[in-house]
Coordinates of C-alpha atoms in Angstrom, one line a residue:
Chain A
M174 CA 11.8 3.7 -18.4
D175 CA 8.9 5.3 -16.4
K176 CA 7.4 8.3 -17.6
Q177 CA 7.5 10.3 -14.3
V178 CA 11.1 9.2 -13.7
A179 CA 12.2 10.3 -17.1
G180 CA 10.8 13.8 -17.1
V181 CA 12.3 14.5 -13.6
A182 CA 16.0 13.1 -13.9
S183 CA 17.2 17.3 -12.9
A184 CA 14.7 17.1 -9.9
K185 CA 17.3 17.3 -6.9
L186 CA 15.5 15.4 -4.2
E187 CA 18.5 15.8 -2.5
G188 CA 18.8 20.0 -2.3
L189 CA 16.0 19.8 0.1
Y190 CA 17.1 20.5 3.7
E191 CA 16.2 18.3 6.4
G192 CA 12.9 20.1 7.8
L193 CA 11.4 20.0 4.6
L194 CA 12.3 16.7 3.6
N195 CA 10.4 15.5 6.9
E196 CA 7.6 17.8 6.2
L197 CA 7.4 16.0 2.7
L198 CA 7.9 12.6 4.6
Q199 CA 4.5 13.1 7.0
Y200 CA 2.7 12.7 3.5
V201 CA 3.7 9.2 3.1
D202 CA 2.0 6.3 4.5
F203 CA 3.6 4.3 7.6
Q204 CA 4.5 1.3 5.8
K205 CA 5.8 2.9 2.6
L206 CA 7.6 5.6 5.1
L207 CA 9.9 2.7 6.3
Y208 CA 10.1 1.5 3.1
L209 CA 12.0 4.4 1.9
R210 CA 14.6 4.4 4.8
R211 CA 16.2 2.3 2.0
I212 CA 17.1 5.1 -0.1
C213 CA 19.9 6.3 1.4
W214 CA 21.5 7.4 4.3
R215 CA 20.1 10.9 4.7
W216 CA 16.9 9.4 4.5
H217 CA 17.6 6.7 6.7
T218 CA 18.4 9.2 9.4
V219 CA 15.9 11.4 8.9
I220 CA 12.9 9.0 8.9
T221 CA 14.4 7.1 11.6
S222 CA 15.4 10.4 13.9
E223 CA 13.0 12.7 13.2
L224 CA 9.5 10.5 13.5
V225 CA 9.2 8.6 17.5
S226 CA 4.7 6.2 20.5
Y227 CA 1.5 6.6 22.2
L228 CA 1.0 3.8 20.0
P229 CA 1.0 1.8 23.5
Y230 CA -2.6 2.7 22.9
V231 CA -3.5 1.1 20.2
V232 CA -0.4 -1.9 20.0
F233 CA -0.5 -3.5 23.0
A234 CA -4.4 -4.0 22.8
M235 CA -3.8 -6.5 20.1
D236 CA -1.8 -8.6 22.8
L237 CA -5.0 -8.5 25.5
D238 CA -8.4 -10.3 25.6
S239 CA -11.1 -8.7 24.6
H240 CA -13.6 -8.1 27.5
R241 CA -17.0 -7.2 25.9
D242 CA -19.0 -5.9 28.7
D243 CA -22.2 -3.7 27.9
D244 CA -20.3 -0.5 27.6
D245 CA -17.8 -2.2 25.0
N246 CA -20.8 -3.2 22.8
Q247 CA -21.7 0.2 22.6
L248 CA -18.4 1.4 21.7
W249 CA -18.1 -1.1 18.9
K250 CA -21.4 0.0 17.6
L251 CA -19.2 3.5 16.4
V252 CA -17.0 1.5 14.2
D253 CA -18.9 1.2 11.2
D254 CA -19.2 5.2 10.9
I255 CA -15.9 5.8 11.4
V256 CA -13.7 7.1 8.6
V257 CA -10.7 8.6 10.2
L258 CA -9.7 7.9 13.6
V259 CA -6.8 10.5 15.1
E260 CA -5.0 9.3 18.2
L261 CA -3.9 12.1 20.1
P262 CA -1.3 11.7 23.4
H263 CA -4.8 12.2 25.3
T264 CA -7.6 11.2 23.1
L265 CA -9.0 9.2 19.9
L266 CA -11.1 10.9 17.9
M267 CA -13.3 9.1 15.4
F268 CA -14.2 11.6 12.5
G269 CA -17.2 10.0 10.7
C270 CA -19.5 9.7 13.8
N271 CA -18.1 12.8 16.0
K272 CA -17.2 10.7 19.1
T273 CA -14.1 11.3 21.1
I274 CA -13.2 8.6 22.9
P275 CA -11.8 9.8 26.5
P276 CA -8.2 9.2 27.6
H277 CA -9.6 5.7 29.2
Q278 CA -6.9 3.1 27.6
R279 CA -8.9 -0.1 28.2
L280 CA -11.9 1.7 26.4
I281 CA -9.4 2.5 23.4
E282 CA -7.3 -1.1 23.6
T283 CA -11.4 -2.7 23.4
F284 CA -11.8 -0.7 20.4
W285 CA -9.3 -2.1 18.5
N286 CA -9.6 -5.7 19.6
Y287 CA -13.5 -5.7 18.5
Y288 CA -12.2 -3.9 15.5
D289 CA -10.0 -7.0 14.7
S290 CA -12.4 -8.9 15.4
K291 CA -15.2 -7.8 13.2
L292 CA -12.2 -7.7 10.3
D293 CA -12.3 -11.5 11.1
I294 CA -15.8 -12.0 10.9
Y295 CA -16.3 -9.9 7.8
G296 CA -13.1 -10.0 5.9
R297 CA -10.0 -7.8 5.7
N298 CA -11.6 -5.7 2.5
S299 CA -14.1 -4.9 4.7
C300 CA -12.0 -2.6 6.8
P301 CA -14.6 0.5 7.3
I302 CA -11.6 2.7 9.0
Q303 CA -9.9 4.8 5.9
K304 CA -6.8 6.6 8.1
V305 CA -5.5 6.3 11.0
I306 CA -3.6 9.3 12.4
Y307 CA -0.9 9.5 15.1
A308 CA 0.5 12.7 16.1
N309 CA 3.1 14.2 18.4
T310 CA 3.7 10.9 19.9
T311 CA 6.5 8.2 19.3
V312 CA 5.6 4.9 17.1
N313 CA 7.1 1.8 17.3
S314 CA 7.6 0.2 14.0
E315 CA 7.7 -3.1 15.2
A316 CA 4.2 -2.4 16.3
F317 CA 3.1 -2.6 13.1
C318 CA 4.1 -5.7 12.1
C319 CA 1.1 -7.0 13.6
D320 CA -1.6 -8.5 11.3
L321 CA -4.3 -5.9 12.0
V322 CA -2.0 -3.3 10.5
C323 CA -1.0 -5.5 7.8
Q324 CA -3.8 -6.7 6.8
A325 CA -6.6 -4.2 7.4
G326 CA -5.7 -1.9 4.6
F327 CA -6.3 1.2 6.3
Q328 CA -3.4 4.2 5.6
T329 CA -1.4 5.4 8.2
V330 CA -0.1 8.7 8.8
L331 CA 2.6 10.1 11.5
Y332 CA 2.4 13.4 12.3
H333 CA 5.1 15.1 14.3
C334 CA 5.9 11.8 15.8
T335 CA 9.3 9.9 16.5
L336 CA 9.9 6.5 14.9
A337 CA 10.9 3.9 17.5
F338 CA 12.9 1.1 16.0
S339 CA 14.1 -1.8 18.3
S340 CA 17.8 -2.6 18.0
Chain B
M169 CA -14.4 25.3 -11.0
S170 CA -12.1 26.9 -12.7
T171 CA -10.7 26.0 -16.2
A172 CA -6.6 25.6 -16.5
A173 CA -4.7 26.7 -13.5
S174 CA -2.5 29.1 -15.9
S175 CA -5.1 30.9 -17.4
S176 CA -8.1 31.6 -15.0
T177 CA -6.3 33.7 -12.3
S178 CA -5.0 37.1 -14.2
E179 CA -8.9 38.1 -13.3
T180 CA -9.9 37.5 -10.0
I181 CA -8.0 39.9 -8.4
A182 CA -9.3 43.2 -9.2
E183 CA -9.1 44.9 -5.8
P184 CA -7.5 48.2 -5.4
G185 CA -5.3 49.2 -2.8
L186 CA -1.8 48.9 -1.7
K187 CA 0.7 47.6 -4.1
I188 CA 4.0 45.6 -3.4
K189 CA 7.2 45.6 -5.1
V190 CA 9.5 42.6 -5.7
S191 CA 11.9 41.6 -7.3
T192 CA 13.1 38.3 -8.7
K193 CA 17.0 36.9 -8.1
E194 CA 16.9 38.1 -12.0
G195 CA 16.0 41.2 -10.8
E196 CA 12.8 41.6 -12.4
V197 CA 10.2 43.6 -10.5
F198 CA 6.8 42.3 -10.0
E199 CA 3.6 44.3 -8.3
L200 CA 1.5 42.6 -5.9
D201 CA -1.5 43.8 -4.4
E202 CA -1.0 43.9 -0.8
K203 CA -3.6 41.1 0.1
V204 CA -1.4 38.6 -2.9
A205 CA 1.9 39.9 -1.4
K206 CA 0.9 39.0 2.3
M207 CA 0.4 35.5 1.6
S208 CA 3.6 35.2 2.1
Q209 CA 4.9 35.4 5.6
V210 CA 8.0 36.3 4.9
I211 CA 7.0 39.5 2.4
R212 CA 4.0 39.7 5.5
G213 CA 6.7 40.2 8.1
I214 CA 9.1 42.9 6.3
L215 CA 6.0 45.0 5.7
E216 CA 5.4 44.7 9.0
D217 CA 9.4 45.4 10.1
L218 CA 9.2 48.4 7.6
G219 CA 6.1 49.9 8.2
E220 CA 3.3 49.1 6.0
Q221 CA 3.3 52.5 5.0
N222 CA 6.4 52.2 2.9
G223 CA 4.7 49.1 1.1
G224 CA 3.1 52.4 -1.1
D225 CA 6.4 54.2 -2.1
D226 CA 9.5 52.8 -4.6
S227 CA 10.3 50.3 -2.2
V228 CA 11.1 46.9 -3.7
L229 CA 11.1 43.7 -1.7
P230 CA 14.1 41.4 -3.0
L231 CA 13.8 38.0 -3.0
T232 CA 17.0 36.9 -3.9
Q233 CA 16.3 33.2 -3.9
V234 CA 12.9 32.9 -6.0
E235 CA 13.9 33.1 -10.0
T236 CA 11.6 34.7 -12.1
R237 CA 9.9 32.0 -13.9
I238 CA 9.3 30.3 -10.7
F239 CA 8.2 33.5 -9.4
R240 CA 5.5 33.8 -12.2
K241 CA 3.8 30.2 -11.5
I242 CA 3.8 31.1 -8.0
L243 CA 2.2 34.4 -8.3
V244 CA -0.6 32.2 -10.7
W245 CA -1.1 30.6 -7.6
L246 CA -1.4 33.5 -5.0
K247 CA -4.0 35.3 -7.4
Y248 CA -5.8 32.2 -7.5
H249 CA -6.1 31.9 -3.7
A250 CA -6.2 35.5 -2.8
G251 CA -9.4 35.8 -5.3
H252 CA -11.0 32.1 -4.0
D253 CA -10.0 31.2 -0.4
K254 CA -12.0 32.3 2.5
E255 CA -10.7 33.5 5.2
E256 CA -10.1 31.1 8.3
A257 CA -10.7 31.2 11.5
P258 CA -7.7 29.4 13.6
K259 CA -8.5 25.6 13.4
A260 CA -7.9 23.5 16.9
E261 CA -4.8 21.1 16.0
E262 CA -7.2 17.8 15.7
D263 CA -9.2 20.0 12.9
E264 CA -5.9 21.4 11.5
I265 CA -4.1 17.5 11.1
I266 CA -7.6 16.3 9.6
A267 CA -7.6 19.1 7.3
R268 CA -4.0 18.4 6.6
F269 CA -4.1 14.6 5.9
C270 CA -7.7 13.9 5.1
E271 CA -8.5 16.6 2.5
E272 CA -7.5 15.6 -1.5
I273 CA -5.7 18.5 -2.9
P274 CA -8.0 20.2 -4.9
E275 CA -8.5 19.9 -8.3
W276 CA -7.3 23.3 -9.7
D277 CA -4.2 22.8 -7.4
Q278 CA -3.8 19.4 -9.1
K279 CA -3.7 21.2 -12.2
F280 CA -1.7 24.0 -11.0
L281 CA 1.1 21.2 -9.7
N282 CA 0.9 19.1 -12.5
V283 CA 4.0 19.5 -14.4
D284 CA 7.5 18.6 -14.5
Q285 CA 8.4 17.0 -10.8
A286 CA 11.9 19.4 -11.2
V287 CA 9.1 22.6 -11.3
I288 CA 7.1 20.8 -8.0
L289 CA 10.4 20.8 -6.5
E290 CA 11.5 24.2 -7.2
I291 CA 7.8 25.8 -6.6
M292 CA 8.3 23.7 -3.6
L293 CA 11.6 25.4 -2.5
A294 CA 9.9 29.3 -3.2
A295 CA 7.3 28.3 -1.3
D296 CA 8.9 27.8 1.8
Y297 CA 11.2 30.2 1.5
L298 CA 8.8 32.9 0.9
D299 CA 6.8 31.1 3.8
I300 CA 3.7 30.4 2.1
K301 CA 2.8 27.1 4.2
K302 CA 0.0 26.0 2.1
L303 CA 1.5 26.4 -1.3
R304 CA 4.3 24.0 0.4
G305 CA 2.0 21.5 1.8
L306 CA 0.4 21.1 -1.3
C307 CA 4.1 20.6 -3.3
C308 CA 4.5 18.1 -0.4
K309 CA 1.5 16.2 -0.5
T310 CA 1.7 16.0 -4.4
V311 CA 5.5 14.8 -4.2
A312 CA 4.5 11.8 -1.6
N313 CA 1.6 10.7 -3.8
I314 CA 4.6 10.5 -6.1
L315 CA 7.0 8.6 -3.8
K316 CA 3.7 6.2 -3.2
T317 CA 3.8 4.5 -6.4
K318 CA 7.4 4.4 -6.7
T319 CA 10.3 1.3 -5.7
V320 CA 13.6 2.8 -4.1
E321 CA 15.4 2.0 -7.6
Q322 CA 12.7 4.5 -9.3
I323 CA 13.3 7.1 -6.5
R324 CA 17.0 7.2 -6.6
E325 CA 16.7 7.5 -10.4
M326 CA 14.0 10.2 -10.8
Y327 CA 15.7 12.4 -7.7
G328 CA 19.0 11.7 -8.5
I329 CA 19.8 10.5 -5.0
E330 CA 23.2 8.2 -4.7
N331 CA 22.9 4.9 -3.0
D332 CA 25.7 5.5 -0.1
F333 CA 24.6 1.9 1.9
T334 CA 27.0 -0.9 1.6
P335 CA 25.3 -3.8 0.4
E336 CA 25.5 -4.9 3.7
E337 CA 24.1 -2.3 5.3
E338 CA 21.1 -2.4 3.0
E339 CA 19.9 -5.4 3.5
E340 CA 20.4 -5.1 7.5
I341 CA 17.7 -2.4 6.8
R342 CA 15.8 -4.3 4.3
K343 CA 15.4 -7.4 7.0
Q344 CA 14.4 -4.5 10.1
T345 CA 11.6 -3.7 7.7
A346 CA 10.5 -6.6 5.2
W347 CA 7.0 -7.0 6.4
C348 CA 6.2 -3.9 5.3
E349 CA 7.5 -4.7 1.6
D350 CA 5.4 -6.8 0.5
E351 CA 2.5 -6.5 -0.4
P352 CA 0.0 -6.8 2.7
P353 CA -2.1 -10.0 2.3
R354 CA -5.6 -10.0 1.5
Q355 CA -7.9 -12.5 2.7
G356 CA -11.1 -12.8 1.0
S357 CA -14.7 -11.1 2.7
N358 CA -16.4 -13.5 4.0
H359 CA -20.0 -12.1 3.6

């Protein structure tokens, strides 16, 4: 038996009230979070109901054609320096290069398109972004099925988000 | 950097001043420096309600949900952080989110929380009860880090969670997110 498993037989995570369990789950990477819905009905309910998307900014961008004009190329130059992206309802913050993209959906979409194309060129293991954090929004889980999220390798964190599942 | 989490804290707080008495679930009384005590928002709130002048008398604040053995551990954490943490100005929401999710657990706290997971959960619950946000967050992050490496079956076993899905329900849920359960496909670098 796994040593950690053996050592915690008496640990009762079921005893955590919903708010605390939800806080704990906020630290779990998004893909793992979806996986954890299989633990039991309680976890399924907490994860499904407590975690939602302004992901349209990001997700739908992947379905759009890129438009690489000069402004967009300037934006693309930022990518190499970015370690963490934080998506807030009105802003995309790029930590590492101290840049903020204003609430201009096309730019954000373009950014992600370029990021995807860069990975195509240099390989998925070249992913410079280590973490993407979504905060105060609704996240559509199916949006994460795209190749970019699955293959790029960055960690996705949801904070005060609600997770939406299509039926 | 300090050495072992349990041995380096007693000397870190030497500030004279107001002492706050609290009692644990078992009735054991501890005398805390005001600064240490007020790291718990619950204790801070009680003191403010009572009027701070009462903190120096013989009043004892009952912490009825916290066992002595857990409180001793929390006290170690409180004393260390009271002595080492800098006063911080309130952060903007973005900064707080970054700090919360991007900062690694400091080495001292990693050692402090390098205990049986049952104990981590007890510390987490006590930190929640006492409203010590930072400690609660560290516990949550530590447990989450453990969850990340475990399978559904292992997590159920670790934490005594009953699988209350029917096989059909479990299969249906698995299908919804089957894409995320496999190792992400890796493509070779082209450089």
